[in-house]
């Protein structure tokens, strides 16, 4: 919906004062660099959760919006299957109140909820997400009565470095771990970079999670879980590999993760990406044809040597 | 080379070696130069190391047989023990204009490497610090070094700051950098540090591509794993 369309809709439903208020709010300038970073980080967090939902059930109809023409516009998740809409206002500042300022949050939340109801959204939630821990505690306990039935306050800590956030066990780590087939920080960081990059390229367009996942898949994200049953290695190849002393492997979704420990206790481990089951078949055939009996022989086949 | 700052202006041997990296040389000459620079780095580190302590030298696969070997050779006589950790990274920018990443596709740990008291991260050039960040992050999940030495012949002037901000202070406070030159310029097209180490290190060392580099097993690793 365009800005003009939404302002006209507000005029009809809530009157001229609310329509003028929304116009001023939408033209009032947006976030600075810190605010923008916070929004992108939060988007990666929410997107990771939505991607998991979609990967588990390809038929889910979930839409995402950022900076949509609305009273609460920082990040919107619209679950059409459940007639549920979550509108997030993001604040990366310690000086926030429910009713203060030029655009009081409580008023925005009230208008947003009323417009959702007018539109027929059954479950309309307004959520204030703040980066400051103390502010979160304060605002959580002082939600104004008139919005309390549809409002909550959440804490999402800001971060400059995704790597540092992952080391610090920020909530983003758990969200990314759910959609990555290998739960190691370098892989999670890689996934973070992909989701953030695509989100920043498309955030003003509004899109379904399905379209977003498609854009992610186009980047060939090696570690994205498909949640499909893992590929299975041909039994003859499995027997040969199992007989190599010190060698072990696991197939995690579409990744073959292998490890070898030498007699002297030195270890090597790595990953082999299986874009499709023909790559695994090719791997299995080479193993069967050459019948390696040691890790050195297996390595010399070149099957563990590329990406 | 006005954008370059040399750390040891009185060391003609080190600076001549740095200069040779940016001249047209064969891969074998380039490898030899990296080995020599590794030995110089070990020399400069030596008075900061404790002879009764153990050190894990962490390297990328491409640097292992040259720069890292030079560092290890230079250290063996002066500390209690040196162990090797080696990483193969796939360094790309997955989304155009976005952040670069370097996920680890393979890693090698010599027995006892993660039990070492200190860590020495070796890299031929530190530009955006992406690869060093990735490998160091993996290591600190497995070990708790007393000190973390980050050593490289050439670093971008912002590399220390960039690397430090990727870690909590309890880790970045342990950093101790050793290098011979800092460069302030980058190539507009490749974003490589200029003059840096003369361009794309994979090609200069004799690899045809990153994929080639990632299918390669350094001699240092071969001798310990087979």
mmCIF file of N, CA and C in Angstrom, chain A residues 160-165 167-168 173 184-187 189-198 201 219 222-223 258 260-262 264-273 295-297 299 304-307, chain B residues 88 90 92 94-96 98-112 133-134 137-138 140-142 164-171 210-212 214-217 221-226:
data_model
loop_
_atom_site.group_PDB
_atom_site.id
_atom_site.type_symbol
_atom_site.label_atom_id
_atom_site.label_comp_id
_atom_site.label_asym_id
_atom_site.label_seq_id
_atom_site.Cartn_x
_atom_site.Cartn_y
_atom_site.Cartn_z
ATOM 1 N N UNK A 160 27.502 -4.238 17.263
ATOM 2 C CA UNK A 160 28.199 -3.712 16.088
ATOM 3 C C UNK A 160 28.764 -4.866 15.289
ATOM 4 N N UNK A 161 29.313 -5.854 15.985
ATOM 5 C CA UNK A 161 29.941 -6.996 15.313
ATOM 6 C C UNK A 161 29.110 -8.256 15.543
ATOM 7 N N UNK A 162 28.723 -8.902 14.458
ATOM 8 C CA UNK A 162 27.973 -10.155 14.608
ATOM 9 C C UNK A 162 28.877 -11.221 15.226
ATOM 10 N N UNK A 163 30.156 -11.187 14.887
ATOM 11 C CA UNK A 163 31.094 -12.171 15.441
ATOM 12 C C UNK A 163 31.134 -12.060 16.963
ATOM 13 N N UNK A 164 31.252 -10.836 17.450
ATOM 14 C CA UNK A 164 31.318 -10.613 18.896
ATOM 15 C C UNK A 164 29.989 -11.017 19.545
ATOM 16 N N UNK A 165 28.893 -10.691 18.878
ATOM 17 C CA UNK A 165 27.579 -11.053 19.426
ATOM 18 C C UNK A 165 27.455 -12.573 19.551
ATOM 19 N N UNK A 167 29.953 -14.729 19.871
ATOM 20 C CA UNK A 167 30.843 -15.173 20.956
ATOM 21 C C UNK A 167 30.148 -14.942 22.303
ATOM 22 N N UNK A 168 29.455 -13.806 22.402
ATOM 23 C CA UNK A 168 28.788 -13.431 23.659
ATOM 24 C C UNK A 168 27.465 -14.154 23.893
ATOM 25 N N UNK A 173 22.423 -15.875 18.213
ATOM 26 C CA UNK A 173 23.128 -17.154 18.033
ATOM 27 C C UNK A 173 22.133 -18.311 17.988
ATOM 28 N N UNK A 184 28.536 -23.691 14.291
ATOM 29 C CA UNK A 184 29.846 -23.126 14.617
ATOM 30 C C UNK A 184 29.825 -21.659 14.216
ATOM 31 N N UNK A 185 30.566 -20.846 14.967
ATOM 32 C CA UNK A 185 30.406 -19.395 14.805
ATOM 33 C C UNK A 185 30.751 -18.932 13.394
ATOM 34 N N UNK A 186 31.757 -19.525 12.760
ATOM 35 C CA UNK A 186 32.108 -19.069 11.410
ATOM 36 C C UNK A 186 30.959 -19.304 10.426
ATOM 37 N N UNK A 187 30.242 -20.420 10.608
ATOM 38 C CA UNK A 187 29.110 -20.709 9.717
ATOM 39 C C UNK A 187 27.930 -19.793 10.046
ATOM 40 N N UNK A 189 28.106 -16.840 11.346
ATOM 41 C CA UNK A 189 28.500 -15.495 10.896
ATOM 42 C C UNK A 189 28.258 -15.348 9.384
ATOM 43 N N UNK A 190 28.588 -16.407 8.663
ATOM 44 C CA UNK A 190 28.392 -16.427 7.210
ATOM 45 C C UNK A 190 26.903 -16.272 6.891
ATOM 46 N N UNK A 191 26.074 -17.011 7.619
ATOM 47 C CA UNK A 191 24.622 -16.940 7.403
ATOM 48 C C UNK A 191 24.097 -15.547 7.776
ATOM 49 N N UNK A 192 24.623 -14.989 8.847
ATOM 50 C CA UNK A 192 24.224 -13.640 9.277
ATOM 51 C C UNK A 192 24.499 -12.645 8.161
ATOM 52 N N UNK A 193 25.678 -12.762 7.581
ATOM 53 C CA UNK A 193 26.077 -11.827 6.527
ATOM 54 C C UNK A 193 25.151 -11.940 5.313
ATOM 55 N N UNK A 194 24.779 -13.174 4.966
ATOM 56 C CA UNK A 194 23.894 -13.386 3.807
ATOM 57 C C UNK A 194 22.512 -12.783 4.077
ATOM 58 N N UNK A 195 21.948 -13.112 5.234
ATOM 59 C CA UNK A 195 20.589 -12.628 5.540
ATOM 60 C C UNK A 195 20.577 -11.110 5.637
ATOM 61 N N UNK A 196 21.585 -10.569 6.298
ATOM 62 C CA UNK A 196 21.646 -9.109 6.447
ATOM 63 C C UNK A 196 21.812 -8.421 5.095
ATOM 64 N N UNK A 197 22.697 -8.967 4.267
ATOM 65 C CA UNK A 197 22.951 -8.359 2.953
ATOM 66 C C UNK A 197 21.706 -8.354 2.089
ATOM 67 N N UNK A 198 20.998 -9.480 2.077
ATOM 68 C CA UNK A 198 19.794 -9.555 1.240
ATOM 69 C C UNK A 198 18.689 -8.674 1.815
ATOM 70 N N UNK A 201 19.256 -5.110 0.934
ATOM 71 C CA UNK A 201 18.986 -4.846 -0.487
ATOM 72 C C UNK A 201 17.489 -4.747 -0.782
ATOM 73 N N UNK A 219 21.907 -17.241 -3.389
ATOM 74 C CA UNK A 219 23.293 -16.931 -3.001
ATOM 75 C C UNK A 219 24.077 -18.224 -2.733
ATOM 76 N N UNK A 222 25.687 -22.380 1.758
ATOM 77 C CA UNK A 222 26.064 -23.780 1.954
ATOM 78 C C UNK A 222 25.512 -24.392 3.235
ATOM 79 N N UNK A 223 25.332 -23.571 4.267
ATOM 80 C CA UNK A 223 25.002 -24.144 5.566
ATOM 81 C C UNK A 223 23.527 -23.976 5.946
ATOM 82 N N UNK A 258 33.342 -34.467 8.025
ATOM 83 C CA UNK A 258 34.233 -35.588 8.291
ATOM 84 C C UNK A 258 35.326 -35.206 9.288
ATOM 85 N N UNK A 260 39.169 -36.885 11.037
ATOM 86 C CA UNK A 260 40.166 -37.951 11.087
ATOM 87 C C UNK A 260 41.152 -37.643 12.206
ATOM 88 N N UNK A 261 41.445 -38.673 12.968
ATOM 89 C CA UNK A 261 42.433 -38.537 14.026
ATOM 90 C C UNK A 261 43.549 -39.542 13.757
ATOM 91 N N UNK A 262 44.770 -39.035 13.648
ATOM 92 C CA UNK A 262 45.897 -39.918 13.319
ATOM 93 C C UNK A 262 46.334 -40.708 14.564
ATOM 94 N N UNK A 264 48.962 -40.509 16.112
ATOM 95 C CA UNK A 264 49.630 -39.635 17.088
ATOM 96 C C UNK A 264 48.687 -38.589 17.693
ATOM 97 N N UNK A 265 47.413 -38.649 17.348
ATOM 98 C CA UNK A 265 46.441 -37.750 17.979
ATOM 99 C C UNK A 265 46.256 -36.425 17.267
ATOM 100 N N UNK A 266 46.880 -36.266 16.097
ATOM 101 C CA UNK A 266 46.632 -35.051 15.314
ATOM 102 C C UNK A 266 45.291 -35.208 14.585
ATOM 103 N N UNK A 267 44.566 -34.119 14.451
ATOM 104 C CA UNK A 267 43.214 -34.238 13.875
ATOM 105 C C UNK A 267 43.020 -33.297 12.696
ATOM 106 N N UNK A 268 42.177 -33.744 11.784
ATOM 107 C CA UNK A 268 41.771 -32.872 10.679
ATOM 108 C C UNK A 268 40.275 -33.082 10.513
ATOM 109 N N UNK A 269 39.540 -32.011 10.332
ATOM 110 C CA UNK A 269 38.128 -32.206 10.000
ATOM 111 C C UNK A 269 37.650 -31.109 9.068
ATOM 112 N N UNK A 270 36.628 -31.466 8.308
ATOM 113 C CA UNK A 270 36.173 -30.528 7.291
ATOM 114 C C UNK A 270 34.761 -30.823 6.833
ATOM 115 N N UNK A 271 34.327 -30.036 5.892
ATOM 116 C CA UNK A 271 32.967 -30.182 5.373
ATOM 117 C C UNK A 271 33.008 -30.300 3.857
ATOM 118 N N UNK A 272 32.074 -31.074 3.361
ATOM 119 C CA UNK A 272 31.926 -31.239 1.916
ATOM 120 C C UNK A 272 30.476 -30.910 1.598
ATOM 121 N N UNK A 273 30.253 -29.952 0.722
ATOM 122 C CA UNK A 273 28.873 -29.539 0.431
ATOM 123 C C UNK A 273 28.260 -30.421 -0.638
ATOM 124 N N UNK A 295 43.344 -43.168 5.627
ATOM 125 C CA UNK A 295 42.945 -41.791 5.351
ATOM 126 C C UNK A 295 43.802 -41.201 4.232
ATOM 127 N N UNK A 296 45.057 -41.576 4.205
ATOM 128 C CA UNK A 296 45.951 -41.066 3.158
ATOM 129 C C UNK A 296 45.424 -41.470 1.774
ATOM 130 N N UNK A 297 44.996 -42.734 1.667
ATOM 131 C CA UNK A 297 44.449 -43.190 0.382
ATOM 132 C C UNK A 297 43.151 -42.460 0.057
ATOM 133 N N UNK A 299 42.259 -39.453 1.073
ATOM 134 C CA UNK A 299 42.597 -38.070 0.718
ATOM 135 C C UNK A 299 43.091 -38.001 -0.735
ATOM 136 N N UNK A 304 37.789 -35.290 -0.764
ATOM 137 C CA UNK A 304 37.646 -34.414 0.410
ATOM 138 C C UNK A 304 38.318 -33.072 0.168
ATOM 139 N N UNK A 305 38.835 -32.922 -1.046
ATOM 140 C CA UNK A 305 39.730 -31.794 -1.258
ATOM 141 C C UNK A 305 39.128 -30.544 -1.826
ATOM 142 N N UNK A 306 37.870 -30.578 -2.272
ATOM 143 C CA UNK A 306 37.324 -29.340 -2.811
ATOM 144 C C UNK A 306 36.132 -28.896 -1.970
ATOM 145 N N UNK A 307 35.486 -27.848 -2.456
ATOM 146 C CA UNK A 307 34.370 -27.321 -1.684
ATOM 147 C C UNK A 307 33.103 -28.086 -1.989
ATOM 148 N N UNK B 88 41.662 -23.834 6.531
ATOM 149 C CA UNK B 88 41.336 -23.566 5.129
ATOM 150 C C UNK B 88 40.041 -22.747 5.138
ATOM 151 N N UNK B 90 37.108 -20.276 3.147
ATOM 152 C CA UNK B 90 36.531 -19.871 1.860
ATOM 153 C C UNK B 90 36.130 -18.405 1.999
ATOM 154 N N UNK B 92 34.880 -14.967 0.858
ATOM 155 C CA UNK B 92 34.079 -14.324 -0.203
ATOM 156 C C UNK B 92 33.244 -13.193 0.384
ATOM 157 N N UNK B 94 29.503 -12.849 0.162
ATOM 158 C CA UNK B 94 28.368 -13.595 -0.388
ATOM 159 C C UNK B 94 27.290 -12.723 -1.025
ATOM 160 N N UNK B 95 27.057 -11.528 -0.470
ATOM 161 C CA UNK B 95 26.074 -10.613 -1.066
ATOM 162 C C UNK B 95 26.826 -9.356 -1.487
ATOM 163 N N UNK B 96 26.727 -9.026 -2.764
ATOM 164 C CA UNK B 96 27.483 -7.896 -3.300
ATOM 165 C C UNK B 96 27.255 -6.633 -2.459
ATOM 166 N N UNK B 98 27.909 -6.356 0.597
ATOM 167 C CA UNK B 98 27.732 -6.717 2.011
ATOM 168 C C UNK B 98 29.052 -7.034 2.684
ATOM 169 N N UNK B 99 28.950 -7.697 3.833
ATOM 170 C CA UNK B 99 30.160 -8.021 4.601
ATOM 171 C C UNK B 99 30.826 -9.263 4.012
ATOM 172 N N UNK B 100 32.169 -9.290 4.076
ATOM 173 C CA UNK B 100 32.859 -10.495 3.622
ATOM 174 C C UNK B 100 32.865 -11.524 4.762
ATOM 175 N N UNK B 101 32.950 -12.786 4.375
ATOM 176 C CA UNK B 101 33.014 -13.859 5.368
ATOM 177 C C UNK B 101 34.074 -14.866 4.934
ATOM 178 N N UNK B 102 34.532 -15.657 5.871
ATOM 179 C CA UNK B 102 35.571 -16.642 5.550
ATOM 180 C C UNK B 102 35.310 -17.938 6.309
ATOM 181 N N UNK B 103 34.161 -18.585 6.067
ATOM 182 C CA UNK B 103 33.898 -19.823 6.818
ATOM 183 C C UNK B 103 35.006 -20.850 6.634
ATOM 184 N N UNK B 104 35.211 -21.632 7.674
ATOM 185 C CA UNK B 104 36.286 -22.640 7.680
ATOM 186 C C UNK B 104 35.769 -23.903 6.983
ATOM 187 N N UNK B 105 36.481 -24.346 5.948
ATOM 188 C CA UNK B 105 36.043 -25.567 5.258
ATOM 189 C C UNK B 105 36.835 -26.786 5.742
ATOM 190 N N UNK B 106 37.951 -26.548 6.366
ATOM 191 C CA UNK B 106 38.754 -27.655 6.906
ATOM 192 C C UNK B 106 39.683 -27.075 7.965
ATOM 193 N N UNK B 107 39.994 -27.892 8.976
ATOM 194 C CA UNK B 107 40.958 -27.418 9.981
ATOM 195 C C UNK B 107 41.778 -28.577 10.509
ATOM 196 N N UNK B 108 43.000 -28.269 10.840
ATOM 197 C CA UNK B 108 43.932 -29.274 11.359
ATOM 198 C C UNK B 108 44.448 -28.805 12.714
ATOM 199 N N UNK B 109 44.475 -29.713 13.662
ATOM 200 C CA UNK B 109 45.061 -29.401 14.965
ATOM 201 C C UNK B 109 46.097 -30.460 15.319
ATOM 202 N N UNK B 110 47.308 -30.020 15.546
ATOM 203 C CA UNK B 110 48.315 -30.936 16.063
ATOM 204 C C UNK B 110 47.945 -31.263 17.507
ATOM 205 N N UNK B 111 48.213 -32.494 17.905
ATOM 206 C CA UNK B 111 47.871 -32.883 19.276
ATOM 207 C C UNK B 111 48.504 -31.894 20.266
ATOM 208 N N UNK B 112 47.699 -31.411 21.181
ATOM 209 C CA UNK B 112 48.200 -30.477 22.188
ATOM 210 C C UNK B 112 48.115 -29.013 21.777
ATOM 211 N N UNK B 133 39.980 -13.025 12.186
ATOM 212 C CA UNK B 133 38.833 -13.018 13.107
ATOM 213 C C UNK B 133 38.182 -14.401 13.155
ATOM 214 N N UNK B 134 37.942 -14.972 11.985
ATOM 215 C CA UNK B 134 37.244 -16.261 11.903
ATOM 216 C C UNK B 134 38.038 -17.365 12.594
ATOM 217 N N UNK B 137 38.384 -16.838 16.373
ATOM 218 C CA UNK B 137 37.117 -17.147 17.051
ATOM 219 C C UNK B 137 36.980 -18.645 17.254
ATOM 220 N N UNK B 138 37.320 -19.410 16.225
ATOM 221 C CA UNK B 138 37.243 -20.867 16.351
ATOM 222 C C UNK B 138 38.186 -21.364 17.449
ATOM 223 N N UNK B 140 39.391 -19.751 20.102
ATOM 224 C CA UNK B 140 39.062 -19.403 21.502
ATOM 225 C C UNK B 140 37.824 -20.149 22.013
ATOM 226 N N UNK B 141 37.143 -20.857 21.122
ATOM 227 C CA UNK B 141 36.080 -21.746 21.601
ATOM 228 C C UNK B 141 36.691 -23.010 22.207
ATOM 229 N N UNK B 142 37.968 -23.265 21.866
ATOM 230 C CA UNK B 142 38.608 -24.521 22.276
ATOM 231 C C UNK B 142 39.740 -24.310 23.271
ATOM 232 N N UNK B 164 40.091 -5.882 16.776
ATOM 233 C CA UNK B 164 39.737 -5.740 18.200
ATOM 234 C C UNK B 164 38.234 -5.618 18.403
ATOM 235 N N UNK B 165 37.552 -4.915 17.508
ATOM 236 C CA UNK B 165 36.120 -4.704 17.728
ATOM 237 C C UNK B 165 35.282 -5.965 17.457
ATOM 238 N N UNK B 166 35.922 -6.994 16.943
ATOM 239 C CA UNK B 166 35.207 -8.247 16.686
ATOM 240 C C UNK B 166 35.198 -9.176 17.896
ATOM 241 N N UNK B 167 35.844 -8.741 18.986
ATOM 242 C CA UNK B 167 35.978 -9.621 20.153
ATOM 243 C C UNK B 167 35.616 -8.878 21.435
ATOM 244 N N UNK B 168 35.162 -9.636 22.435
ATOM 245 C CA UNK B 168 34.937 -9.008 23.734
ATOM 246 C C UNK B 168 36.274 -8.553 24.315
ATOM 247 N N UNK B 169 36.254 -7.549 25.175
ATOM 248 C CA UNK B 169 37.513 -7.005 25.702
ATOM 249 C C UNK B 169 38.392 -8.041 26.384
ATOM 250 N N UNK B 170 37.788 -9.052 27.004
ATOM 251 C CA UNK B 170 38.619 -10.051 27.695
ATOM 252 C C UNK B 170 39.489 -10.828 26.710
ATOM 253 N N UNK B 171 39.128 -10.810 25.436
ATOM 254 C CA UNK B 171 39.964 -11.426 24.402
ATOM 255 C C UNK B 171 40.862 -10.366 23.753
ATOM 256 N N UNK B 210 41.359 -19.860 -5.331
ATOM 257 C CA UNK B 210 41.041 -20.174 -3.935
ATOM 258 C C UNK B 210 40.655 -21.659 -3.812
ATOM 259 N N UNK B 211 39.954 -22.185 -4.809
ATOM 260 C CA UNK B 211 39.541 -23.590 -4.788
ATOM 261 C C UNK B 211 40.784 -24.491 -4.803
ATOM 262 N N UNK B 212 41.756 -24.093 -5.623
ATOM 263 C CA UNK B 212 43.011 -24.840 -5.682
ATOM 264 C C UNK B 212 43.679 -24.818 -4.306
ATOM 265 N N UNK B 214 42.284 -24.480 -1.496
ATOM 266 C CA UNK B 214 41.525 -25.251 -0.520
ATOM 267 C C UNK B 214 41.582 -26.761 -0.751
ATOM 268 N N UNK B 215 42.131 -27.178 -1.886
ATOM 269 C CA UNK B 215 42.290 -28.618 -2.103
ATOM 270 C C UNK B 215 43.727 -29.056 -1.786
ATOM 271 N N UNK B 216 44.500 -28.121 -1.298
ATOM 272 C CA UNK B 216 45.932 -28.346 -1.080
ATOM 273 C C UNK B 216 46.206 -28.695 0.382
ATOM 274 N N UNK B 217 47.079 -29.672 0.580
ATOM 275 C CA UNK B 217 47.482 -30.045 1.932
ATOM 276 C C UNK B 217 48.937 -29.612 2.131
ATOM 277 N N UNK B 221 51.376 -30.004 7.333
ATOM 278 C CA UNK B 221 50.232 -30.794 7.798
ATOM 279 C C UNK B 221 50.416 -32.253 7.382
ATOM 280 N N UNK B 222 50.812 -32.442 6.112
ATOM 281 C CA UNK B 222 51.011 -33.813 5.601
ATOM 282 C C UNK B 222 51.912 -34.618 6.532
ATOM 283 N N UNK B 223 53.008 -33.985 6.942
ATOM 284 C CA UNK B 223 53.994 -34.704 7.753
ATOM 285 C C UNK B 223 53.428 -35.089 9.118
ATOM 286 N N UNK B 224 52.355 -34.427 9.531
ATOM 287 C CA UNK B 224 51.806 -34.710 10.865
ATOM 288 C C UNK B 224 50.532 -35.547 10.811
ATOM 289 N N UNK B 225 49.907 -35.649 9.648
ATOM 290 C CA UNK B 225 48.618 -36.342 9.590
ATOM 291 C C UNK B 225 48.724 -37.725 8.930
ATOM 292 N N UNK B 226 49.690 -37.904 8.005
ATOM 293 C CA UNK B 226 49.812 -39.216 7.325
ATOM 294 C C UNK B 226 50.901 -40.055 8.001
#
